[in-house]
């Protein structure tokens, strides 16, 4: 049985269909192509007919699971996911420079990446494939405000929920809790990648120090990991 809790922990056994050549290839051809959650799940079922493992027995980071969680939020709240984020999170926290885009028209940074060896402007694309698992547009200042509010105050989450979120459960690239992960020396938060860009926001809950960064990166190959380590190393130096 796949539960909401297992989806939050990335221990559901579902594959990560979003970050495959099936979607990437289509977005290279048409960056404004839109996908629904149901279409993403259908592709996941086609690419991976079976679960990767029995639910709760292992860890596999999957954006597809968070696509499903976004649809659950819509079904329970009776409102679209972006509107829910705006009314329940962004506005109450005063994050006036953060947007939950519905299409490609929201303001964002300029991003570039190599496609077939050619530097290509990827600033404009439809973020629907990242529905529920990212696709927020924010300034660095708002990223730090958001991280502080989520991890250091009870403005958004009560103490019990906050503790559950930061309970270290799933070993992976980093230690994962529920919807966030812990990086040694930098603290709790999350990284994010989209076409041509990487961002991170972290909070050292012991000291309250907040760190946020964004930079261009080559998406979906070994250079993405190189960029991730570089940005974390830089933040570590800034912290100390």
PDB file of C-alpha atoms in Angstrom:
ATOM      1  CA  UNK A   1       0.000   0.000   0.000  1.00  0.00           C
ATOM      2  CA  UNK A   2       1.325   3.437  -1.007  1.00  0.00           C
ATOM      3  CA  UNK A   3       0.492   6.074   1.609  1.00  0.00           C
ATOM      4  CA  UNK A   4       0.837   9.851   1.550  1.00  0.00           C
ATOM      5  CA  UNK A   5       3.578   9.506   4.157  1.00  0.00           C
ATOM      6  CA  UNK A   6       5.594   7.194   1.900  1.00  0.00           C
ATOM      7  CA  UNK A   7       5.185   9.619  -0.996  1.00  0.00           C
ATOM      8  CA  UNK A   8       6.585  12.422   1.167  1.00  0.00           C
ATOM      9  CA  UNK A   9       9.545  10.213   2.129  1.00  0.00           C
ATOM     10  CA  UNK A  10      10.233   8.997  -1.456  1.00  0.00           C
ATOM     11  CA  UNK A  11       9.767   5.433  -0.217  1.00  0.00           C
ATOM     12  CA  UNK A  12       6.685   4.572  -2.272  1.00  0.00           C
ATOM     13  CA  UNK A  13       8.440   2.464  -4.906  1.00  0.00           C
ATOM     14  CA  UNK A  14       7.189   4.755  -7.674  1.00  0.00           C
ATOM     15  CA  UNK A  15       9.653   5.611 -10.459  1.00  0.00           C
ATOM     16  CA  UNK A  16      10.843   9.111 -11.309  1.00  0.00           C
ATOM     17  CA  UNK A  17       9.267   9.351 -14.745  1.00  0.00           C
ATOM     18  CA  UNK A  18       9.644  13.142 -14.982  1.00  0.00           C
ATOM     19  CA  UNK A  19      13.425  13.105 -15.258  1.00  0.00           C
ATOM     20  CA  UNK A  20      13.623  10.751 -18.230  1.00  0.00           C
ATOM     21  CA  UNK A  21      14.468  11.210 -21.875  1.00  0.00           C
ATOM     22  CA  UNK A  22      10.784  10.699 -22.706  1.00  0.00           C
ATOM     23  CA  UNK A  23       9.863  14.063 -21.174  1.00  0.00           C
ATOM     24  CA  UNK A  24      13.190  15.809 -21.772  1.00  0.00           C
ATOM     25  CA  UNK A  25      13.152  14.936 -25.470  1.00  0.00           C
ATOM     26  CA  UNK A  26       9.691  16.378 -25.942  1.00  0.00           C
ATOM     27  CA  UNK A  27      10.540  19.567 -24.068  1.00  0.00           C
ATOM     28  CA  UNK A  28      13.637  20.013 -26.250  1.00  0.00           C
ATOM     29  CA  UNK A  29      11.356  19.895 -29.299  1.00  0.00           C
ATOM     30  CA  UNK A  30       8.639  22.071 -27.743  1.00  0.00           C
ATOM     31  CA  UNK A  31       9.522  23.812 -24.442  1.00  0.00           C
ATOM     32  CA  UNK A  32       5.942  25.087 -24.077  1.00  0.00           C
ATOM     33  CA  UNK A  33       4.421  21.602 -24.133  1.00  0.00           C
ATOM     34  CA  UNK A  34       2.027  21.050 -21.235  1.00  0.00           C
ATOM     35  CA  UNK A  35       1.514  17.829 -19.290  1.00  0.00           C
ATOM     36  CA  UNK A  36      -1.219  16.917 -16.821  1.00  0.00           C
ATOM     37  CA  UNK A  37      -0.576  14.837 -13.696  1.00  0.00           C
ATOM     38  CA  UNK A  38      -2.618  12.041 -15.249  1.00  0.00           C
ATOM     39  CA  UNK A  39      -0.430  12.072 -18.374  1.00  0.00           C
ATOM     40  CA  UNK A  40       2.736  11.949 -16.251  1.00  0.00           C
ATOM     41  CA  UNK A  41       1.405   8.975 -14.277  1.00  0.00           C
ATOM     42  CA  UNK A  42       0.375   7.218 -17.508  1.00  0.00           C
ATOM     43  CA  UNK A  43       3.906   7.632 -18.874  1.00  0.00           C
ATOM     44  CA  UNK A  44       5.333   6.324 -15.586  1.00  0.00           C
ATOM     45  CA  UNK A  45       3.136   3.231 -15.857  1.00  0.00           C
ATOM     46  CA  UNK A  46       4.229   2.720 -19.458  1.00  0.00           C
ATOM     47  CA  UNK A  47       7.958   3.182 -18.779  1.00  0.00           C
ATOM     48  CA  UNK A  48       7.897   1.232 -15.500  1.00  0.00           C
ATOM     49  CA  UNK A  49       5.035  -1.313 -15.419  1.00  0.00           C
ATOM     50  CA  UNK A  50       6.085  -2.514 -11.956  1.00  0.00           C
ATOM     51  CA  UNK A  51       7.014  -0.698  -8.766  1.00  0.00           C
ATOM     52  CA  UNK A  52      10.759  -0.351  -8.224  1.00  0.00           C
ATOM     53  CA  UNK A  53      10.380  -2.002  -4.795  1.00  0.00           C
ATOM     54  CA  UNK A  54       7.722  -2.835  -2.236  1.00  0.00           C
ATOM     55  CA  UNK A  55       6.415   0.376  -0.633  1.00  0.00           C
ATOM     56  CA  UNK A  56       8.335   1.295   2.510  1.00  0.00           C
ATOM     57  CA  UNK A  57      11.295  -1.020   1.903  1.00  0.00           C
ATOM     58  CA  UNK A  58      13.699   1.326   0.090  1.00  0.00           C
ATOM     59  CA  UNK A  59      14.264   4.897  -1.133  1.00  0.00           C
ATOM     60  CA  UNK A  60      14.031   6.367  -4.625  1.00  0.00           C
ATOM     61  CA  UNK A  61      13.704  10.102  -5.206  1.00  0.00           C
ATOM     62  CA  UNK A  62      10.691  10.610  -7.460  1.00  0.00           C
ATOM     63  CA  UNK A  63       9.138  13.817  -8.713  1.00  0.00           C
ATOM     64  CA  UNK A  64       6.214  11.727  -9.960  1.00  0.00           C
ATOM     65  CA  UNK A  65       5.191  11.046  -6.364  1.00  0.00           C
ATOM     66  CA  UNK A  66       5.015  14.782  -5.679  1.00  0.00           C
ATOM     67  CA  UNK A  67       2.931  15.309  -8.847  1.00  0.00           C
ATOM     68  CA  UNK A  68       0.441  12.938  -7.225  1.00  0.00           C
ATOM     69  CA  UNK A  69       0.643  14.764  -3.878  1.00  0.00           C
ATOM     70  CA  UNK A  70      -0.211  18.048  -5.628  1.00  0.00           C
ATOM     71  CA  UNK A  71      -3.307  16.433  -7.111  1.00  0.00           C
ATOM     72  CA  UNK A  72      -4.257  15.168  -3.632  1.00  0.00           C
ATOM     73  CA  UNK A  73      -3.984  18.741  -2.310  1.00  0.00           C
ATOM     74  CA  UNK A  74      -6.353  19.870  -5.060  1.00  0.00           C
ATOM     75  CA  UNK A  75      -8.860  17.089  -4.360  1.00  0.00           C
ATOM     76  CA  UNK A  76      -8.897  17.779  -0.615  1.00  0.00           C
ATOM     77  CA  UNK A  77      -8.860  21.594  -0.774  1.00  0.00           C
ATOM     78  CA  UNK A  78     -11.171  21.961  -3.763  1.00  0.00           C
ATOM     79  CA  UNK A  79      -8.865  24.529  -5.364  1.00  0.00           C
ATOM     80  CA  UNK A  80      -6.068  24.377  -7.912  1.00  0.00           C
ATOM     81  CA  UNK A  81      -2.606  23.724  -6.527  1.00  0.00           C
ATOM     82  CA  UNK A  82      -1.097  27.088  -7.502  1.00  0.00           C
ATOM     83  CA  UNK A  83      -3.980  28.993  -5.894  1.00  0.00           C
ATOM     84  CA  UNK A  84      -3.605  26.872  -2.742  1.00  0.00           C
ATOM     85  CA  UNK A  85       0.095  27.752  -2.518  1.00  0.00           C
ATOM     86  CA  UNK A  86      -0.622  31.446  -3.019  1.00  0.00           C
ATOM     87  CA  UNK A  87      -3.461  31.685  -0.478  1.00  0.00           C
ATOM     88  CA  UNK A  88      -2.173  29.285   2.195  1.00  0.00           C
ATOM     89  CA  UNK A  89       1.600  29.775   2.055  1.00  0.00           C
ATOM     90  CA  UNK A  90       2.976  32.611  -0.068  1.00  0.00           C
ATOM     91  CA  UNK A  91       0.582  35.377   0.988  1.00  0.00           C
ATOM     92  CA  UNK A  92       0.515  34.555   4.740  1.00  0.00           C
ATOM     93  CA  UNK A  93       4.329  34.473   4.807  1.00  0.00           C
ATOM     94  CA  UNK A  94       4.587  37.768   2.903  1.00  0.00           C
ATOM     95  CA  UNK A  95       6.542  36.228   0.016  1.00  0.00           C
ATOM     96  CA  UNK A  96       5.598  38.922  -2.475  1.00  0.00           C
ATOM     97  CA  UNK A  97       8.405  38.064  -4.903  1.00  0.00           C
ATOM     98  CA  UNK A  98       7.561  34.363  -5.194  1.00  0.00           C
ATOM     99  CA  UNK A  99       5.292  32.994  -7.897  1.00  0.00           C
ATOM    100  CA  UNK A 100       3.633  29.634  -8.522  1.00  0.00           C
ATOM    101  CA  UNK A 101       3.532  29.696 -12.334  1.00  0.00           C
ATOM    102  CA  UNK A 102       0.580  28.284 -14.226  1.00  0.00           C
ATOM    103  CA  UNK A 103       2.392  28.570 -17.539  1.00  0.00           C
ATOM    104  CA  UNK A 104       5.539  30.101 -19.017  1.00  0.00           C
ATOM    105  CA  UNK A 105       4.535  33.752 -18.577  1.00  0.00           C
ATOM    106  CA  UNK A 106       5.752  34.420 -15.025  1.00  0.00           C
ATOM    107  CA  UNK A 107       9.000  36.430 -14.640  1.00  0.00           C
ATOM    108  CA  UNK A 108      12.104  34.335 -14.053  1.00  0.00           C
ATOM    109  CA  UNK A 109      15.884  34.413 -14.372  1.00  0.00           C
ATOM    110  CA  UNK A 110      17.616  33.868 -17.708  1.00  0.00           C
ATOM    111  CA  UNK A 111      18.807  30.268 -18.016  1.00  0.00           C
ATOM    112  CA  UNK A 112      21.017  28.588 -20.601  1.00  0.00           C
ATOM    113  CA  UNK A 113      22.137  25.032 -21.284  1.00  0.00           C
ATOM    114  CA  UNK A 114      23.878  23.040 -23.977  1.00  0.00           C
ATOM    115  CA  UNK A 115      21.527  21.152 -26.299  1.00  0.00           C
ATOM    116  CA  UNK A 116      23.329  19.103 -28.973  1.00  0.00           C
ATOM    117  CA  UNK A 117      26.445  21.136 -28.178  1.00  0.00           C
ATOM    118  CA  UNK A 118      24.749  24.491 -28.775  1.00  0.00           C
ATOM    119  CA  UNK A 119      24.219  27.028 -25.989  1.00  0.00           C
ATOM    120  CA  UNK A 120      20.452  27.475 -25.867  1.00  0.00           C
ATOM    121  CA  UNK A 121      18.292  29.984 -24.005  1.00  0.00           C
ATOM    122  CA  UNK A 122      15.896  27.945 -21.848  1.00  0.00           C
ATOM    123  CA  UNK A 123      14.396  30.862 -19.914  1.00  0.00           C
ATOM    124  CA  UNK A 124      10.933  30.241 -21.369  1.00  0.00           C
ATOM    125  CA  UNK A 125       9.341  26.826 -20.941  1.00  0.00           C
ATOM    126  CA  UNK A 126       6.214  25.289 -19.488  1.00  0.00           C
ATOM    127  CA  UNK A 127       6.864  24.002 -15.934  1.00  0.00           C
ATOM    128  CA  UNK A 128       3.889  21.623 -15.849  1.00  0.00           C
ATOM    129  CA  UNK A 129       6.114  18.538 -15.666  1.00  0.00           C
ATOM    130  CA  UNK A 130       7.388  19.876 -12.302  1.00  0.00           C
ATOM    131  CA  UNK A 131       3.845  20.387 -11.002  1.00  0.00           C
ATOM    132  CA  UNK A 132       3.892  19.938  -7.226  1.00  0.00           C
ATOM    133  CA  UNK A 133       7.583  19.064  -7.010  1.00  0.00           C
ATOM    134  CA  UNK A 134       9.086  22.468  -7.743  1.00  0.00           C
ATOM    135  CA  UNK A 135       8.365  25.127 -10.366  1.00  0.00           C
ATOM    136  CA  UNK A 136       8.311  28.019  -7.893  1.00  0.00           C
ATOM    137  CA  UNK A 137       9.953  31.255  -9.014  1.00  0.00           C
ATOM    138  CA  UNK A 138      11.469  33.313  -6.201  1.00  0.00           C
ATOM    139  CA  UNK A 139      14.122  35.874  -5.371  1.00  0.00           C
ATOM    140  CA  UNK A 140      17.027  34.885  -3.123  1.00  0.00           C
ATOM    141  CA  UNK A 141      15.597  37.102  -0.395  1.00  0.00           C
ATOM    142  CA  UNK A 142      12.269  35.272  -0.532  1.00  0.00           C
ATOM    143  CA  UNK A 143      14.028  31.893  -0.560  1.00  0.00           C
ATOM    144  CA  UNK A 144      15.695  32.773   2.733  1.00  0.00           C
ATOM    145  CA  UNK A 145      12.440  34.099   4.186  1.00  0.00           C
ATOM    146  CA  UNK A 146      10.681  30.887   3.166  1.00  0.00           C
ATOM    147  CA  UNK A 147      13.373  28.661   4.666  1.00  0.00           C
ATOM    148  CA  UNK A 148      13.292  30.600   7.948  1.00  0.00           C
ATOM    149  CA  UNK A 149       9.495  30.423   8.179  1.00  0.00           C
ATOM    150  CA  UNK A 150       9.345  26.690   7.431  1.00  0.00           C
ATOM    151  CA  UNK A 151      12.208  25.471   9.618  1.00  0.00           C
ATOM    152  CA  UNK A 152      12.646  28.082  12.358  1.00  0.00           C
ATOM    153  CA  UNK A 153       9.131  29.315  13.195  1.00  0.00           C
ATOM    154  CA  UNK A 154       5.619  27.952  13.664  1.00  0.00           C
ATOM    155  CA  UNK A 155       4.111  30.555  11.329  1.00  0.00           C
ATOM    156  CA  UNK A 156       3.333  27.805   8.818  1.00  0.00           C
ATOM    157  CA  UNK A 157       3.752  24.446  10.567  1.00  0.00           C
ATOM    158  CA  UNK A 158       3.116  23.548  14.195  1.00  0.00           C
ATOM    159  CA  UNK A 159       5.853  21.955  16.306  1.00  0.00           C
ATOM    160  CA  UNK A 160       4.633  18.385  15.743  1.00  0.00           C
ATOM    161  CA  UNK A 161       4.424  18.714  11.965  1.00  0.00           C
ATOM    162  CA  UNK A 162       7.781  20.471  11.832  1.00  0.00           C
ATOM    163  CA  UNK A 163       9.407  17.645  13.810  1.00  0.00           C
ATOM    164  CA  UNK A 164       7.891  15.040  11.477  1.00  0.00           C
ATOM    165  CA  UNK A 165       9.161  16.960   8.452  1.00  0.00           C
ATOM    166  CA  UNK A 166      12.726  16.950   9.780  1.00  0.00           C
ATOM    167  CA  UNK A 167      12.699  13.372  11.043  1.00  0.00           C
ATOM    168  CA  UNK A 168      15.632  11.732   9.187  1.00  0.00           C
ATOM    169  CA  UNK A 169      14.137   8.683   7.520  1.00  0.00           C
ATOM    170  CA  UNK A 170      15.412   8.016   4.010  1.00  0.00           C
ATOM    171  CA  UNK A 171      19.108   7.667   3.178  1.00  0.00           C
ATOM    172  CA  UNK A 172      19.932   8.906  -0.290  1.00  0.00           C
ATOM    173  CA  UNK A 173      22.176  11.529  -1.849  1.00  0.00           C
ATOM    174  CA  UNK A 174      21.529  13.262   1.486  1.00  0.00           C
ATOM    175  CA  UNK A 175      19.441  12.295   4.507  1.00  0.00           C
ATOM    176  CA  UNK A 176      15.795  12.838   3.586  1.00  0.00           C
ATOM    177  CA  UNK A 177      12.909  13.626   5.909  1.00  0.00           C
ATOM    178  CA  UNK A 178       9.453  14.464   4.571  1.00  0.00           C
ATOM    179  CA  UNK A 179       9.709  16.906   1.690  1.00  0.00           C
ATOM    180  CA  UNK A 180      13.144  18.173   2.745  1.00  0.00           C
ATOM    181  CA  UNK A 181      16.674  16.909   3.239  1.00  0.00           C
ATOM    182  CA  UNK A 182      19.678  17.542   5.459  1.00  0.00           C
ATOM    183  CA  UNK A 183      23.150  18.450   4.183  1.00  0.00           C
ATOM    184  CA  UNK A 184      25.975  18.142   6.678  1.00  0.00           C
ATOM    185  CA  UNK A 185      27.346  21.587   7.496  1.00  0.00           C
ATOM    186  CA  UNK A 186      24.541  23.469   5.715  1.00  0.00           C
ATOM    187  CA  UNK A 187      21.398  22.229   7.420  1.00  0.00           C
ATOM    188  CA  UNK A 188      17.849  21.465   6.356  1.00  0.00           C
ATOM    189  CA  UNK A 189      16.255  22.634   3.129  1.00  0.00           C
ATOM    190  CA  UNK A 190      16.060  21.516  -0.466  1.00  0.00           C
ATOM    191  CA  UNK A 191      17.795  21.873  -3.798  1.00  0.00           C
ATOM    192  CA  UNK A 192      15.910  22.473  -7.014  1.00  0.00           C
ATOM    193  CA  UNK A 193      16.768  22.028 -10.661  1.00  0.00           C
ATOM    194  CA  UNK A 194      14.912  23.088 -13.768  1.00  0.00           C
ATOM    195  CA  UNK A 195      16.065  23.571 -17.309  1.00  0.00           C
ATOM    196  CA  UNK A 196      19.330  25.497 -17.074  1.00  0.00           C
ATOM    197  CA  UNK A 197      19.178  26.466 -13.396  1.00  0.00           C
ATOM    198  CA  UNK A 198      19.914  25.107  -9.942  1.00  0.00           C
ATOM    199  CA  UNK A 199      18.869  26.639  -6.635  1.00  0.00           C
ATOM    200  CA  UNK A 200      19.171  25.761  -2.981  1.00  0.00           C
ATOM    201  CA  UNK A 201      17.894  27.149   0.308  1.00  0.00           C
ATOM    202  CA  UNK A 202      19.249  25.916   3.649  1.00  0.00           C
ATOM    203  CA  UNK A 203      18.858  26.653   7.354  1.00  0.00           C
ATOM    204  CA  UNK A 204      21.218  25.633  10.121  1.00  0.00           C
ATOM    205  CA  UNK A 205      18.574  25.071  12.796  1.00  0.00           C
ATOM    206  CA  UNK A 206      21.186  25.208  15.581  1.00  0.00           C
ATOM    207  CA  UNK A 207      22.414  28.713  14.724  1.00  0.00           C
ATOM    208  CA  UNK A 208      19.499  30.016  12.636  1.00  0.00           C
ATOM    209  CA  UNK A 209      21.881  30.885   9.791  1.00  0.00           C
ATOM    210  CA  UNK A 210      20.157  30.895   6.404  1.00  0.00           C
ATOM    211  CA  UNK A 211      21.794  30.341   3.038  1.00  0.00           C
ATOM    212  CA  UNK A 212      20.373  30.539  -0.488  1.00  0.00           C
ATOM    213  CA  UNK A 213      21.924  30.444  -3.947  1.00  0.00           C
ATOM    214  CA  UNK A 214      20.979  30.061  -7.602  1.00  0.00           C
ATOM    215  CA  UNK A 215      23.095  29.546 -10.701  1.00  0.00           C
ATOM    216  CA  UNK A 216      22.987  28.219 -14.247  1.00  0.00           C
ATOM    217  CA  UNK A 217      23.734  24.538 -14.711  1.00  0.00           C
ATOM    218  CA  UNK A 218      23.705  21.827 -17.322  1.00  0.00           C
ATOM    219  CA  UNK A 219      20.557  19.831 -16.607  1.00  0.00           C
ATOM    220  CA  UNK A 220      20.324  16.049 -16.312  1.00  0.00           C
ATOM    221  CA  UNK A 221      23.879  14.815 -16.737  1.00  0.00           C
ATOM    222  CA  UNK A 222      27.005  14.437 -14.599  1.00  0.00           C
ATOM    223  CA  UNK A 223      27.624  18.188 -14.738  1.00  0.00           C
ATOM    224  CA  UNK A 224      24.491  18.726 -12.649  1.00  0.00           C
ATOM    225  CA  UNK A 225      26.115  16.878  -9.748  1.00  0.00           C
ATOM    226  CA  UNK A 226      29.313  18.874 -10.254  1.00  0.00           C
ATOM    227  CA  UNK A 227      27.300  22.103 -10.041  1.00  0.00           C
ATOM    228  CA  UNK A 228      25.462  20.871  -6.933  1.00  0.00           C
ATOM    229  CA  UNK A 229      28.718  20.127  -5.119  1.00  0.00           C
ATOM    230  CA  UNK A 230      30.188  23.455  -6.259  1.00  0.00           C
ATOM    231  CA  UNK A 231      27.268  25.503  -4.988  1.00  0.00           C
ATOM    232  CA  UNK A 232      27.237  23.640  -1.665  1.00  0.00           C
ATOM    233  CA  UNK A 233      30.984  24.100  -1.234  1.00  0.00           C
ATOM    234  CA  UNK A 234      30.625  27.819  -1.909  1.00  0.00           C
ATOM    235  CA  UNK A 235      27.833  28.125   0.628  1.00  0.00           C
ATOM    236  CA  UNK A 236      29.923  26.236   3.166  1.00  0.00           C
ATOM    237  CA  UNK A 237      32.773  28.695   2.710  1.00  0.00           C
ATOM    238  CA  UNK A 238      30.403  31.646   3.060  1.00  0.00           C
ATOM    239  CA  UNK A 239      28.934  30.161   6.231  1.00  0.00           C
ATOM    240  CA  UNK A 240      32.332  29.814   7.910  1.00  0.00           C
TER     241      UNK A 240
END
